């Protein structure tokens, strides 16, 4: 089973769990929210101060001039649609729907929200959000808060990241910052005056602590690379910075989506282990030390539901049995304490990763699993760094990384 098929399988498991009647009301509500999240398009919010190039960047991503120059657009959502359509939410809460892109209707009704449906390839799995920022600090703070609540990925458009921008960004939750990119818009103007390299050097010192990446973008050049018939001048498109930016966005979209999908396993481990073919919670605490290295597999749960295929390489089989047992241990602890301390989760994940390294390296590299061995080693090093960092976010990242290793092992066994 490949990763895509495994993801579909996990979503189906979650649906079955929600329909099973086994979940308590609070868990059911959380599970429904999780299902809604993993089956909805990833939301990309385009933010920045007025005149920072937000609308032009949105146009580049859509592949056409959707937001016209000098057109006063209210808060905008752009999503995939087989045909162009405009949905307006008016100031009184009523809704109007128009075929096509109804700019005249927007001007006439002055809506609070405009939703465009457009058949643009980039929108197949994402929705773009651009809040109207306004000119006052209060308006800009409200727009940033609105986008931070709704956006899964944020693109902050700017040329300098001035103190006012840093103050707005400071209010954005860390979980959102983890999937954010700083886009140095109007890079062609800076380049024209020989300022681009210096500006990039200055911004790197202040931006890369707050954003995942810093990417220069010549929006006008990127738009000029797209013909009216949708054809793209590849050379011009790459030179504008559009291609690297789109790749970076897709990486953030993919990593965020995979984290959500891995959250399904965490949810089921905690609230409905029967959905995973596991026995209900066992009353034993999480061990802070790895199982004895001389007999890790024998100490693991080897029930029929979790036994790996006999044809699998021995290291992978033992590692997966051990990993499933450790995941069940962590699930037990979560149930018993409701909110285990981050240090306990990090200790558990670090001990698990160390033991996996030992299991996967008991013999020389075996053809076909060397990549898995490398992944396990890399994961162990990352979890050690997370343990040094500490805190709830690091604990959540470590638990997700353990689940990703488990997914890789399961896919290898099912191949």
Tab-separated table of C-alpha atoms in Angstrom:
chain	number	residue	atom	x	y	z
A	1	UNK	CA	0.000	0.000	0.000
A	2	UNK	CA	1.520	3.362	-1.008
A	3	UNK	CA	1.324	6.545	1.060
A	4	UNK	CA	-1.681	7.966	-0.853
A	5	UNK	CA	-3.634	4.727	-0.437
A	6	UNK	CA	-2.660	4.597	3.250
A	7	UNK	CA	-3.980	8.132	3.754
A	8	UNK	CA	-7.315	7.215	2.152
A	9	UNK	CA	-7.435	4.123	4.353
A	10	UNK	CA	-6.829	6.208	7.498
A	11	UNK	CA	-9.594	8.661	6.564
A	12	UNK	CA	-11.954	5.722	6.023
A	13	UNK	CA	-10.984	4.375	9.467
A	14	UNK	CA	-11.843	7.753	11.003
A	15	UNK	CA	-15.218	7.845	9.235
A	16	UNK	CA	-15.987	4.328	10.470
A	17	UNK	CA	-15.009	5.263	14.011
A	18	UNK	CA	-17.280	8.322	13.974
A	19	UNK	CA	-20.181	6.143	12.824
A	20	UNK	CA	-19.466	3.283	15.249
A	21	UNK	CA	-21.165	4.677	18.343
A	22	UNK	CA	-18.041	3.918	20.417
A	23	UNK	CA	-16.945	7.542	20.863
A	24	UNK	CA	-17.965	9.775	23.751
A	25	UNK	CA	-19.624	13.088	22.785
A	26	UNK	CA	-16.484	15.239	23.229
A	27	UNK	CA	-14.331	12.791	21.279
A	28	UNK	CA	-16.991	12.559	18.579
A	29	UNK	CA	-17.005	16.328	18.191
A	30	UNK	CA	-13.213	16.457	17.983
A	31	UNK	CA	-13.199	13.623	15.456
A	32	UNK	CA	-15.754	15.367	13.269
A	33	UNK	CA	-13.607	18.505	13.254
A	34	UNK	CA	-10.559	16.431	12.332
A	35	UNK	CA	-12.448	14.758	9.481
A	36	UNK	CA	-13.612	18.127	8.198
A	37	UNK	CA	-10.031	19.394	8.281
A	38	UNK	CA	-8.415	16.490	6.442
A	39	UNK	CA	-11.084	16.421	3.719
A	40	UNK	CA	-11.149	20.175	3.044
A	41	UNK	CA	-8.788	22.158	0.786
A	42	UNK	CA	-5.741	23.639	2.511
A	43	UNK	CA	-6.300	27.352	3.117
A	44	UNK	CA	-3.520	29.729	2.071
A	45	UNK	CA	-3.802	33.261	3.475
A	46	UNK	CA	-2.046	36.128	1.674
A	47	UNK	CA	-1.224	38.830	4.229
A	48	UNK	CA	0.699	42.090	4.492
A	49	UNK	CA	0.205	45.823	4.794
A	50	UNK	CA	-1.666	47.788	2.111
A	51	UNK	CA	0.243	48.155	-1.175
A	52	UNK	CA	2.583	45.274	-0.304
A	53	UNK	CA	1.722	43.301	-3.451
A	54	UNK	CA	-0.781	40.843	-1.953
A	55	UNK	CA	-3.306	40.961	-4.784
A	56	UNK	CA	-0.621	40.676	-7.452
A	57	UNK	CA	0.774	37.613	-5.685
A	58	UNK	CA	-2.698	36.072	-5.571
A	59	UNK	CA	-3.007	36.730	-9.302
A	60	UNK	CA	0.297	34.950	-9.912
A	61	UNK	CA	-0.842	31.883	-7.978
A	62	UNK	CA	-4.157	31.714	-9.828
A	63	UNK	CA	-2.353	32.256	-13.136
A	64	UNK	CA	-4.372	35.251	-14.305
A	65	UNK	CA	-5.234	38.820	-13.289
A	66	UNK	CA	-8.185	37.938	-11.080
A	67	UNK	CA	-7.982	41.064	-8.905
A	68	UNK	CA	-7.921	44.062	-11.213
A	69	UNK	CA	-5.571	46.982	-10.617
A	70	UNK	CA	-7.090	49.789	-8.517
A	71	UNK	CA	-10.210	47.685	-7.859
A	72	UNK	CA	-11.275	48.018	-4.210
A	73	UNK	CA	-11.818	44.372	-3.320
A	74	UNK	CA	-13.213	43.413	0.094
A	75	UNK	CA	-12.073	40.253	1.855
A	76	UNK	CA	-11.655	37.618	-0.852
A	77	UNK	CA	-11.706	33.817	-0.973
A	78	UNK	CA	-10.737	32.037	-4.190
A	79	UNK	CA	-11.451	28.330	-4.630
A	80	UNK	CA	-11.666	25.711	-7.358
A	81	UNK	CA	-14.770	25.561	-9.534
A	82	UNK	CA	-15.590	23.900	-12.833
A	83	UNK	CA	-17.044	27.225	-13.986
A	84	UNK	CA	-16.479	30.816	-12.884
A	85	UNK	CA	-18.901	31.947	-10.207
A	86	UNK	CA	-19.150	34.790	-7.696
A	87	UNK	CA	-20.754	34.486	-4.261
A	88	UNK	CA	-21.274	37.708	-2.304
A	89	UNK	CA	-21.981	37.902	1.426
A	90	UNK	CA	-23.593	41.301	1.972
A	91	UNK	CA	-23.290	43.536	5.010
A	92	UNK	CA	-26.667	42.339	6.331
A	93	UNK	CA	-25.608	38.672	6.095
A	94	UNK	CA	-27.631	37.846	2.992
A	95	UNK	CA	-25.975	36.038	0.080
A	96	UNK	CA	-26.031	36.637	-3.676
A	97	UNK	CA	-24.706	34.256	-6.322
A	98	UNK	CA	-23.715	35.359	-9.827
A	99	UNK	CA	-22.390	33.475	-12.824
A	100	UNK	CA	-18.929	34.560	-13.900
A	101	UNK	CA	-16.717	37.079	-12.110
A	102	UNK	CA	-19.259	39.743	-11.169
A	103	UNK	CA	-17.124	42.855	-10.645
A	104	UNK	CA	-20.057	45.188	-11.325
A	105	UNK	CA	-22.122	43.451	-8.635
A	106	UNK	CA	-19.228	43.809	-6.175
A	107	UNK	CA	-19.043	47.544	-6.850
A	108	UNK	CA	-22.795	47.976	-6.566
A	109	UNK	CA	-23.431	45.964	-3.387
A	110	UNK	CA	-20.212	46.610	-1.419
A	111	UNK	CA	-20.221	43.111	0.172
A	112	UNK	CA	-18.342	42.069	3.295
A	113	UNK	CA	-16.968	38.944	1.593
A	114	UNK	CA	-16.395	37.919	-2.027
A	115	UNK	CA	-15.936	34.259	-2.994
A	116	UNK	CA	-14.694	33.446	-6.480
A	117	UNK	CA	-14.850	29.947	-7.924
A	118	UNK	CA	-12.320	29.579	-10.741
A	119	UNK	CA	-11.081	26.583	-12.818
A	120	UNK	CA	-7.390	27.256	-12.078
A	121	UNK	CA	-5.073	24.224	-11.636
A	122	UNK	CA	-3.373	25.681	-8.535
A	123	UNK	CA	-6.738	25.677	-6.732
A	124	UNK	CA	-7.407	21.949	-7.073
A	125	UNK	CA	-6.440	21.279	-3.436
A	126	UNK	CA	-6.200	24.755	-1.908
A	127	UNK	CA	-8.276	27.840	-1.183
A	128	UNK	CA	-6.721	31.324	-1.286
A	129	UNK	CA	-7.694	33.963	1.277
A	130	UNK	CA	-6.921	37.665	1.087
A	131	UNK	CA	-8.455	39.748	3.883
A	132	UNK	CA	-9.085	43.440	3.312
A	133	UNK	CA	-6.480	45.069	5.554
A	134	UNK	CA	-7.614	48.687	5.741
A	135	UNK	CA	-5.395	51.621	6.614
A	136	UNK	CA	-5.613	51.729	10.428
A	137	UNK	CA	-3.645	49.619	12.895
A	138	UNK	CA	-6.926	48.229	14.259
A	139	UNK	CA	-8.077	47.138	10.795
A	140	UNK	CA	-4.737	45.509	10.054
A	141	UNK	CA	-4.700	43.680	13.396
A	142	UNK	CA	-8.240	42.424	12.780
A	143	UNK	CA	-7.324	41.226	9.282
A	144	UNK	CA	-4.248	39.405	10.580
A	145	UNK	CA	-6.270	37.748	13.339
A	146	UNK	CA	-8.986	36.699	10.853
A	147	UNK	CA	-6.448	35.128	8.507
A	148	UNK	CA	-4.485	33.432	11.306
A	149	UNK	CA	-7.670	31.716	12.528
A	150	UNK	CA	-8.588	30.470	9.054
A	151	UNK	CA	-5.279	29.997	7.248
A	152	UNK	CA	-3.262	26.786	7.258
A	153	UNK	CA	-0.372	28.415	5.365
A	154	UNK	CA	0.409	32.134	5.462
A	155	UNK	CA	2.263	34.153	2.838
A	156	UNK	CA	3.421	37.448	4.328
A	157	UNK	CA	4.047	40.019	1.587
A	158	UNK	CA	6.469	42.842	2.305
A	159	UNK	CA	9.566	44.686	1.188
A	160	UNK	CA	11.060	45.427	4.617
A	161	UNK	CA	9.235	43.762	7.561
A	162	UNK	CA	9.018	47.037	9.442
A	163	UNK	CA	8.318	47.290	13.200
A	164	UNK	CA	4.573	47.654	12.586
A	165	UNK	CA	4.592	44.399	10.626
A	166	UNK	CA	6.604	42.596	13.294
A	167	UNK	CA	4.075	43.716	15.887
A	168	UNK	CA	1.201	42.317	13.811
A	169	UNK	CA	3.081	39.073	13.220
A	170	UNK	CA	3.841	38.632	16.923
A	171	UNK	CA	0.129	37.987	17.520
A	172	UNK	CA	0.039	35.041	15.088
A	173	UNK	CA	-0.015	31.615	16.844
A	174	UNK	CA	3.148	29.523	16.628
A	175	UNK	CA	1.301	26.637	14.977
A	176	UNK	CA	0.498	28.978	12.054
A	177	UNK	CA	3.998	30.454	11.922
A	178	UNK	CA	5.330	26.939	11.446
A	179	UNK	CA	3.729	26.935	7.970
A	180	UNK	CA	4.427	30.505	6.897
A	181	UNK	CA	6.581	32.021	4.158
A	182	UNK	CA	7.913	35.572	3.847
A	183	UNK	CA	7.527	36.792	0.264
A	184	UNK	CA	9.739	39.727	-0.697
A	185	UNK	CA	7.385	41.210	-3.267
A	186	UNK	CA	8.331	43.771	-5.915
A	187	UNK	CA	11.789	42.228	-6.082
A	188	UNK	CA	12.115	43.508	-9.665
A	189	UNK	CA	11.942	47.102	-8.411
A	190	UNK	CA	14.642	46.450	-5.800
A	191	UNK	CA	16.751	44.705	-8.429
A	192	UNK	CA	16.380	47.635	-10.817
A	193	UNK	CA	18.008	49.933	-8.269
A	194	UNK	CA	20.652	47.391	-7.226
A	195	UNK	CA	19.123	46.905	-3.752
A	196	UNK	CA	17.845	43.329	-3.891
A	197	UNK	CA	20.930	41.498	-2.584
A	198	UNK	CA	21.397	43.914	0.322
A	199	UNK	CA	17.703	43.763	1.220
A	200	UNK	CA	17.754	39.963	1.203
A	201	UNK	CA	20.821	39.935	3.470
A	202	UNK	CA	19.176	42.304	5.966
A	203	UNK	CA	15.885	40.429	6.001
A	204	UNK	CA	17.509	37.037	6.575
A	205	UNK	CA	18.668	38.210	9.998
A	206	UNK	CA	15.159	39.128	11.147
A	207	UNK	CA	12.827	36.996	9.042
A	208	UNK	CA	14.127	33.442	9.153
A	209	UNK	CA	13.480	33.172	12.900
A	210	UNK	CA	9.814	33.905	12.248
A	211	UNK	CA	9.125	32.259	8.870
A	212	UNK	CA	9.945	28.964	7.234
A	213	UNK	CA	11.568	30.632	4.245
A	214	UNK	CA	12.313	33.958	2.590
A	215	UNK	CA	11.547	34.108	-1.138
A	216	UNK	CA	11.938	37.069	-3.534
A	217	UNK	CA	9.098	37.544	-6.003
A	218	UNK	CA	8.793	39.749	-9.107
A	219	UNK	CA	5.021	39.617	-9.448
A	220	UNK	CA	4.682	41.748	-12.577
A	221	UNK	CA	7.338	39.692	-14.349
A	222	UNK	CA	5.564	36.487	-13.293
A	223	UNK	CA	2.227	37.726	-14.629
A	224	UNK	CA	3.800	38.758	-17.921
A	225	UNK	CA	5.073	35.173	-18.278
A	226	UNK	CA	1.480	33.887	-18.415
A	227	UNK	CA	-0.226	34.300	-21.772
A	228	UNK	CA	-3.930	35.024	-22.226
A	229	UNK	CA	-4.451	31.423	-23.340
A	230	UNK	CA	-2.837	30.114	-20.136
A	231	UNK	CA	0.497	29.154	-21.699
A	232	UNK	CA	3.558	29.931	-19.584
A	233	UNK	CA	6.960	31.256	-20.610
A	234	UNK	CA	8.932	28.871	-18.378
A	235	UNK	CA	12.175	30.856	-18.454
A	236	UNK	CA	10.491	34.112	-17.471
A	237	UNK	CA	8.319	32.353	-14.897
A	238	UNK	CA	11.320	30.812	-13.135
A	239	UNK	CA	13.330	34.052	-13.299
A	240	UNK	CA	10.488	35.934	-11.616
A	241	UNK	CA	10.692	33.705	-8.540
A	242	UNK	CA	7.229	32.256	-9.152
A	243	UNK	CA	8.343	28.662	-9.656
A	244	UNK	CA	10.467	28.441	-6.463
A	245	UNK	CA	7.674	30.113	-4.499
A	246	UNK	CA	5.020	27.702	-5.772
A	247	UNK	CA	7.281	24.747	-4.923
A	248	UNK	CA	7.814	26.122	-1.411
A	249	UNK	CA	4.069	26.626	-0.961
A	250	UNK	CA	3.345	23.075	-2.086
A	251	UNK	CA	5.899	21.730	0.393
A	252	UNK	CA	4.143	23.560	3.211
A	253	UNK	CA	0.745	22.386	1.980
A	254	UNK	CA	1.924	18.785	1.751
A	255	UNK	CA	3.644	18.751	5.147
A	256	UNK	CA	0.654	20.369	6.841
A	257	UNK	CA	-1.754	17.944	5.209
A	258	UNK	CA	0.386	14.958	6.192
A	259	UNK	CA	0.538	16.186	9.786
A	260	UNK	CA	-3.262	16.375	9.814
A	261	UNK	CA	-3.504	12.862	8.387
A	262	UNK	CA	-1.055	11.567	10.988
A	263	UNK	CA	-3.318	13.175	13.562
A	264	UNK	CA	-5.935	10.574	12.630
A	265	UNK	CA	-3.730	7.824	14.058
A	266	UNK	CA	-3.137	9.833	17.223
A	267	UNK	CA	-6.876	10.413	17.580
A	268	UNK	CA	-7.782	6.747	17.066
A	269	UNK	CA	-4.987	5.556	19.346
A	270	UNK	CA	-6.394	7.754	22.094
A	271	UNK	CA	-10.143	7.466	21.658
A	272	UNK	CA	-10.908	4.354	19.614
A	273	UNK	CA	-8.111	1.755	19.505
A	274	UNK	CA	-10.639	-0.834	18.326
A	275	UNK	CA	-10.768	1.017	15.006
A	276	UNK	CA	-7.080	0.136	14.557
A	277	UNK	CA	-7.603	-3.479	15.535
A	278	UNK	CA	-6.047	-2.881	18.952
A	279	UNK	CA	-7.266	-3.989	22.352
A	280	UNK	CA	-8.730	-1.342	24.675
A	281	UNK	CA	-6.384	0.578	26.952
A	282	UNK	CA	-4.012	-1.404	29.140
A	283	UNK	CA	-3.234	0.057	32.553
A	284	UNK	CA	0.517	0.398	32.477
A	285	UNK	CA	2.586	3.572	32.501
A	286	UNK	CA	4.778	4.913	29.733
A	287	UNK	CA	8.356	3.749	30.128
A	288	UNK	CA	11.018	6.400	29.913
A	289	UNK	CA	13.632	3.835	28.868
A	290	UNK	CA	13.757	1.707	25.722
A	291	UNK	CA	13.087	-1.990	25.959
A	292	UNK	CA	16.199	-4.100	26.697
A	293	UNK	CA	18.259	-4.205	23.531
A	294	UNK	CA	18.756	-7.935	23.758
A	295	UNK	CA	15.057	-8.725	23.400
A	296	UNK	CA	12.988	-5.767	22.126
A	297	UNK	CA	10.628	-7.737	19.921
A	298	UNK	CA	9.817	-10.397	22.534
A	299	UNK	CA	8.590	-7.714	24.926
A	300	UNK	CA	6.210	-6.273	22.362
A	301	UNK	CA	2.543	-7.080	21.868
A	302	UNK	CA	2.414	-9.796	19.207
A	303	UNK	CA	-1.338	-10.150	18.895
A	304	UNK	CA	-2.765	-11.344	15.601
A	305	UNK	CA	-4.050	-7.852	14.818
A	306	UNK	CA	-0.574	-6.310	14.958
A	307	UNK	CA	1.617	-9.153	13.734
A	308	UNK	CA	3.507	-8.140	10.558
A	309	UNK	CA	3.719	-10.210	7.425
A	310	UNK	CA	6.148	-13.105	7.759
A	311	UNK	CA	7.812	-12.282	4.451
A	312	UNK	CA	8.966	-8.857	5.652
A	313	UNK	CA	12.637	-8.206	6.527
A	314	UNK	CA	13.251	-9.174	10.144
A	315	UNK	CA	14.378	-5.712	11.243
A	316	UNK	CA	11.266	-4.043	9.818
A	317	UNK	CA	8.955	-6.644	11.356
A	318	UNK	CA	10.489	-6.336	14.810
A	319	UNK	CA	10.627	-2.550	14.588
A	320	UNK	CA	6.967	-2.295	13.638
A	321	UNK	CA	5.798	-4.623	16.409
A	322	UNK	CA	7.861	-2.626	18.902
A	323	UNK	CA	6.637	0.697	17.509
A	324	UNK	CA	2.975	-0.315	17.657
A	325	UNK	CA	3.409	-1.396	21.264
A	326	UNK	CA	5.101	1.874	22.208
A	327	UNK	CA	2.348	3.861	20.486
A	328	UNK	CA	-0.224	1.936	22.517
A	329	UNK	CA	1.744	2.711	25.698
A	330	UNK	CA	1.665	6.417	24.900
A	331	UNK	CA	-2.045	6.214	24.115
A	332	UNK	CA	-2.639	4.575	27.508
A	333	UNK	CA	-0.794	7.347	29.287
A	334	UNK	CA	-2.784	10.022	27.469
A	335	UNK	CA	-6.043	8.365	28.493
A	336	UNK	CA	-5.010	7.983	32.101
A	337	UNK	CA	-3.616	11.474	32.666
A	338	UNK	CA	-5.699	13.371	30.040
A	339	UNK	CA	-2.818	15.857	29.556
A	340	UNK	CA	0.607	14.223	30.011
A	341	UNK	CA	3.542	16.553	30.554
A	342	UNK	CA	5.448	17.398	27.344
A	343	UNK	CA	8.667	16.139	28.975
A	344	UNK	CA	7.108	12.687	29.420
A	345	UNK	CA	6.016	12.527	25.786
A	346	UNK	CA	9.438	13.697	24.599
A	347	UNK	CA	11.227	11.175	26.810
A	348	UNK	CA	8.967	8.424	25.488
A	349	UNK	CA	9.497	9.404	21.839
A	350	UNK	CA	13.262	9.754	22.267
A	351	UNK	CA	13.569	6.342	23.919
A	352	UNK	CA	11.423	4.837	21.176
A	353	UNK	CA	13.512	6.394	18.401
A	354	UNK	CA	16.770	5.205	19.988
A	355	UNK	CA	15.487	1.652	20.183
A	356	UNK	CA	14.258	1.790	16.570
A	357	UNK	CA	17.750	2.808	15.469
A	358	UNK	CA	19.128	-0.211	17.308
A	359	UNK	CA	16.573	-2.562	15.763
A	360	UNK	CA	17.044	-1.281	12.241
A	361	UNK	CA	20.849	-1.435	12.392
A	362	UNK	CA	21.381	-4.854	13.941
A	363	UNK	CA	22.746	-6.058	10.617
A	364	UNK	CA	24.262	-4.432	7.571
A	365	UNK	CA	21.961	-2.445	5.294
A	366	UNK	CA	19.548	-4.687	3.426
A	367	UNK	CA	18.570	-3.823	-0.165
A	368	UNK	CA	15.142	-2.206	-0.195
A	369	UNK	CA	15.140	-0.905	3.372
A	370	UNK	CA	18.279	1.243	3.475
A	371	UNK	CA	16.141	4.357	2.933
A	372	UNK	CA	14.019	3.380	5.938
A	373	UNK	CA	17.141	2.902	8.011
A	374	UNK	CA	18.278	6.405	7.055
A	375	UNK	CA	14.830	7.828	7.880
A	376	UNK	CA	14.859	6.234	11.313
A	377	UNK	CA	18.343	7.593	12.008
A	378	UNK	CA	17.331	11.099	10.872
A	379	UNK	CA	14.160	10.949	12.962
A	380	UNK	CA	16.116	9.930	16.052
A	381	UNK	CA	18.417	12.933	15.653
A	382	UNK	CA	15.452	15.291	15.127
A	383	UNK	CA	13.619	13.992	18.198
A	384	UNK	CA	16.756	14.478	20.282
A	385	UNK	CA	16.792	18.128	19.200
A	386	UNK	CA	13.075	18.428	20.004
A	387	UNK	CA	13.744	16.989	23.463
A	388	UNK	CA	16.393	19.644	24.042
A	389	UNK	CA	13.951	22.329	22.864
A	390	UNK	CA	11.151	21.087	25.113
A	391	UNK	CA	7.579	22.363	25.306
A	392	UNK	CA	4.171	21.276	24.049
A	393	UNK	CA	4.875	22.027	20.384
A	394	UNK	CA	8.075	19.971	20.385
A	395	UNK	CA	6.209	17.108	22.082
A	396	UNK	CA	3.479	17.179	19.438
A	397	UNK	CA	6.077	17.261	16.640
A	398	UNK	CA	7.944	14.316	18.155
A	399	UNK	CA	4.761	12.245	18.473
A	400	UNK	CA	3.858	13.040	14.861
A	401	UNK	CA	7.335	12.032	13.703
A	402	UNK	CA	7.001	8.667	15.458
A	403	UNK	CA	3.689	8.134	13.659
A	404	UNK	CA	5.311	8.991	10.331
A	405	UNK	CA	7.999	6.369	10.945
A	406	UNK	CA	5.291	3.846	11.753
A	407	UNK	CA	3.509	4.735	8.519
A	408	UNK	CA	6.713	4.131	6.543
A	409	UNK	CA	7.245	0.754	8.152
A	410	UNK	CA	3.646	-0.297	7.536
A	411	UNK	CA	3.839	0.740	3.890
A	412	UNK	CA	7.059	-1.249	3.483
A	413	UNK	CA	5.442	-4.352	4.977
A	414	UNK	CA	2.379	-3.998	2.781
A	415	UNK	CA	4.411	-3.546	-0.410
